[in-house]
Coordinates of C-alpha atoms in Angstrom, one line a residue:
M10 CA 13.2 3.6 -5.1
A11 CA 15.5 0.8 -6.2
V12 CA 15.6 -0.6 -9.7
F13 CA 13.3 -3.6 -10.2
D14 CA 15.0 -7.0 -10.4
I15 CA 14.0 -9.7 -12.9
S16 CA 11.8 -11.6 -10.4
E17 CA 9.7 -8.4 -9.7
L18 CA 9.4 -7.7 -13.4
A19 CA 8.3 -11.4 -14.1
V20 CA 5.7 -11.4 -11.4
S21 CA 4.4 -8.0 -12.5
A22 CA 4.1 -9.2 -16.2
V23 CA 2.3 -12.4 -15.3
M24 CA -0.1 -10.7 -13.0
M25 CA -0.9 -7.9 -15.4
F26 CA -1.6 -10.6 -18.1
A27 CA -4.0 -12.3 -15.8
G28 CA -5.6 -9.1 -14.6
S29 CA -6.1 -7.7 -18.1
T30 CA -7.7 -11.0 -19.1
V31 CA -10.2 -10.6 -16.2
L32 CA -10.8 -6.9 -17.1
S33 CA -11.4 -7.5 -20.8
A34 CA -13.7 -10.5 -20.1
L35 CA -15.8 -9.0 -17.3
G36 CA -15.3 -5.3 -17.6
F37 CA -13.8 -5.0 -14.1
G38 CA -11.5 -6.7 -11.6
I39 CA -8.0 -5.9 -12.7
G40 CA -7.2 -4.2 -9.4
V41 CA -8.7 -6.9 -7.1
S42 CA -7.1 -9.7 -9.1
T43 CA -3.6 -8.3 -9.4
T44 CA -3.0 -6.1 -6.3
P45 CA -2.7 -8.8 -3.6
V46 CA 0.2 -10.5 -5.4
L47 CA 1.8 -7.3 -6.7
L48 CA 2.0 -5.9 -3.1
M49 CA 4.3 -8.8 -2.2
V50 CA 7.0 -7.6 -4.7
L51 CA 6.3 -3.9 -5.2
D52 CA 5.5 -0.9 -3.0
A53 CA 1.9 0.2 -2.8
Q54 CA 2.3 3.4 -4.7
T55 CA 4.0 1.7 -7.6
V56 CA 1.3 -0.9 -7.7
V57 CA -1.5 1.6 -8.0
V58 CA 0.2 3.8 -10.5
T59 CA 1.1 0.8 -12.7
V60 CA -2.2 -0.9 -12.6
T61 CA -4.2 2.3 -13.3
T62 CA -1.9 3.4 -16.1
V63 CA -1.8 0.1 -18.1
S64 CA -5.5 -0.4 -17.6
V65 CA -6.2 2.5 -20.0
A66 CA -5.1 0.6 -23.1
V67 CA -7.4 -2.4 -22.2
L68 CA -10.3 -0.1 -21.5
V69 CA -9.9 1.7 -24.8
L70 CA -10.0 -1.6 -26.7
T71 CA -13.0 -2.8 -24.6
L72 CA -15.0 0.4 -25.2
L73 CA -14.3 0.3 -28.9
Q74 CA -15.8 -3.2 -29.0
T75 CA -18.9 -2.3 -27.0
R76 CA -19.4 1.4 -27.8
Q77 CA -22.7 0.8 -29.5
Y78 CA -24.3 -0.4 -26.3
L79 CA -23.1 2.5 -24.1
P80 CA -26.0 4.4 -22.4
V81 CA -24.2 7.7 -22.5
R82 CA -27.0 9.8 -20.9
E83 CA -27.2 7.5 -17.9
M84 CA -23.4 7.2 -17.4
M85 CA -22.5 10.9 -17.7
P86 CA -23.6 12.0 -14.2
V87 CA -21.8 9.0 -12.6
S88 CA -18.6 9.6 -14.7
I89 CA -18.6 13.4 -14.0
A90 CA -19.0 12.7 -10.3
G91 CA -16.1 10.2 -10.5
L92 CA -13.9 12.9 -12.0
L93 CA -14.5 15.1 -9.0
G94 CA -13.1 12.3 -6.8
V95 CA -9.9 12.0 -8.9
P96 CA -7.9 15.0 -7.4
L97 CA -8.7 13.7 -3.9
G98 CA -7.5 10.2 -4.9
V99 CA -4.3 11.6 -6.3
W100 CA -3.6 13.6 -3.2
I101 CA -4.2 10.5 -0.9
L102 CA -1.9 8.3 -3.0
S103 CA 0.9 10.9 -3.1
S104 CA 0.7 11.8 0.6
A105 CA -0.3 8.6 2.5
S106 CA 2.4 6.4 4.0
E107 CA 3.3 3.0 2.6
S108 CA 1.8 1.2 5.6
A109 CA -1.4 3.2 5.4
L110 CA -1.8 2.4 1.7
R111 CA -1.2 -1.3 2.3
I112 CA -3.6 -1.6 5.1
S113 CA -6.3 0.4 3.3
I114 CA -5.9 -1.7 0.1
T115 CA -6.1 -5.0 2.0
A116 CA -9.1 -3.9 4.0
L117 CA -10.9 -2.6 0.9
I118 CA -10.3 -5.9 -1.0
I119 CA -11.8 -7.8 2.0
L120 CA -14.8 -5.5 2.2
L121 CA -15.5 -5.5 -1.5
T122 CA -15.3 -9.3 -1.7
I123 CA -17.8 -9.7 1.2
A124 CA -20.1 -7.1 -0.4
F125 CA -20.0 -8.9 -3.8
V126 CA -20.6 -12.3 -2.4
F127 CA -23.5 -10.9 -0.4
R128 CA -24.9 -9.3 -3.5
T129 CA -25.0 -12.6 -5.3
R130 CA -27.1 -14.2 -2.5
V131 CA -29.3 -11.3 -1.6
R132 CA -31.0 -9.0 -4.2
I133 CA -29.9 -5.4 -3.5
R134 CA -31.2 -2.5 -5.4
V135 CA -29.2 0.7 -5.3
P136 CA -31.4 3.8 -5.9
R137 CA -30.5 5.5 -9.1
P138 CA -30.1 9.0 -7.4
L139 CA -27.1 7.4 -5.6
G140 CA -25.2 6.9 -8.8
P141 CA -23.2 10.2 -8.6
L142 CA -22.3 9.4 -5.0
V143 CA -21.1 6.0 -6.0
G144 CA -19.2 7.5 -9.0
F145 CA -17.4 10.0 -6.7
V146 CA -16.4 7.5 -4.1
V147 CA -15.2 4.9 -6.6
G148 CA -13.3 7.6 -8.6
M149 CA -11.4 8.5 -5.4
L150 CA -10.8 4.9 -4.5
L151 CA -9.6 3.8 -7.9
V152 CA -7.0 6.5 -8.2
S153 CA -5.8 6.3 -4.6
L154 CA -5.9 2.5 -3.9
G155 CA -6.4 1.0 -7.4
I156 CA -9.5 -0.8 -6.3
G157 CA -13.2 0.1 -6.0
G158 CA -14.7 -1.2 -9.3
P159 CA -17.0 -3.7 -7.7
L160 CA -19.0 -0.9 -6.1
V161 CA -19.8 0.5 -9.6
V162 CA -20.6 -3.0 -10.7
L163 CA -23.1 -3.5 -7.8
F164 CA -24.8 -0.2 -8.8
L165 CA -25.1 -1.1 -12.5
L166 CA -26.3 -4.6 -11.7
S167 CA -29.2 -3.0 -9.8
R168 CA -30.2 -1.2 -13.0
E169 CA -30.9 -4.7 -14.5
W170 CA -29.2 -3.8 -17.8
A171 CA -28.1 -6.4 -20.3
R172 CA -24.6 -7.8 -19.8
H173 CA -23.1 -6.0 -22.9
V174 CA -24.6 -2.7 -21.7
V175 CA -23.0 -3.1 -18.2
R176 CA -19.7 -4.0 -19.8
A177 CA -19.7 -0.9 -22.1
S178 CA -20.8 1.3 -19.1
L179 CA -17.9 0.0 -17.0
A180 CA -15.4 0.5 -19.7
F181 CA -16.5 4.1 -20.2
Y182 CA -16.5 4.9 -16.6
F183 CA -13.2 3.3 -15.8
L184 CA -11.5 4.8 -18.8
V185 CA -12.7 8.3 -17.8
I186 CA -11.4 7.8 -14.2
D187 CA -8.1 6.0 -15.0
F188 CA -7.1 8.4 -17.8
S189 CA -7.8 11.4 -15.5
G190 CA -5.9 9.6 -12.8
V191 CA -2.9 9.1 -15.0
I192 CA -2.9 12.9 -15.8
G193 CA -3.1 13.5 -12.0
Y194 CA -0.1 11.2 -11.4
G195 CA 1.9 13.1 -13.9
V196 CA 1.1 16.4 -12.2
A197 CA 1.9 15.0 -8.8
G198 CA 5.3 13.7 -10.0
L199 CA 4.4 10.0 -9.3
F200 CA 5.9 8.8 -12.6
T201 CA 9.5 8.0 -11.7
E202 CA 11.9 6.6 -14.3
E203 CA 11.7 3.1 -12.7
R204 CA 7.9 3.2 -12.8
I205 CA 7.8 4.3 -16.4
S206 CA 10.1 1.4 -17.3
L207 CA 7.9 -1.1 -15.5
I208 CA 4.8 0.3 -17.2
L209 CA 6.4 -0.1 -20.6
I210 CA 7.5 -3.7 -19.8
V211 CA 4.1 -4.9 -18.5
T212 CA 2.1 -3.1 -21.3
V213 CA 2.9 -6.0 -23.7
P214 CA 1.5 -8.8 -21.5
T215 CA -1.4 -6.6 -20.6
L216 CA -2.4 -6.1 -24.2
L217 CA -2.0 -9.8 -24.8
G218 CA -4.3 -10.6 -21.9

């Protein structure tokens, strides 16, 4: 992969600043808000690895702020199931073609947007026993495509928890999945020198956001 030029670095920095602002404010959304633009300047694999990796720092800060509201018992089954989806997600990201990743990411963004808009208009209650299944699917999607968080949000909203409880739960779940995904990326050899340099550069605007 070629070394990133200044325009690619600038776009990446701006988008990660904006995406981390969304993530820290809402507890989710960094993938959906940054990926469409980043895909115009970077390859899909680099986008997913970068967004997932830099999200870890924001999620740590968010969880530290909201840890007193975290319903650990309720979130453990969902998070453990999500961990089971991480190896599959890493395998998909490392083996899928560039075109397949781009098409899948674009299609998922459209579907999740439709689902979220539909949820705001029609009351949908996701049965609690489906939590681990949601956790597994989203864990796989987050690590492979960098997107999938809104599915967990829809599940947690159906629990009718307070806003700060939902935010703490999202931070915990995403941190577990993203951190595990970063380890998986390392094992799979997805951290090239260029990607590590990009991650270090965009970490500053991400933390500012």
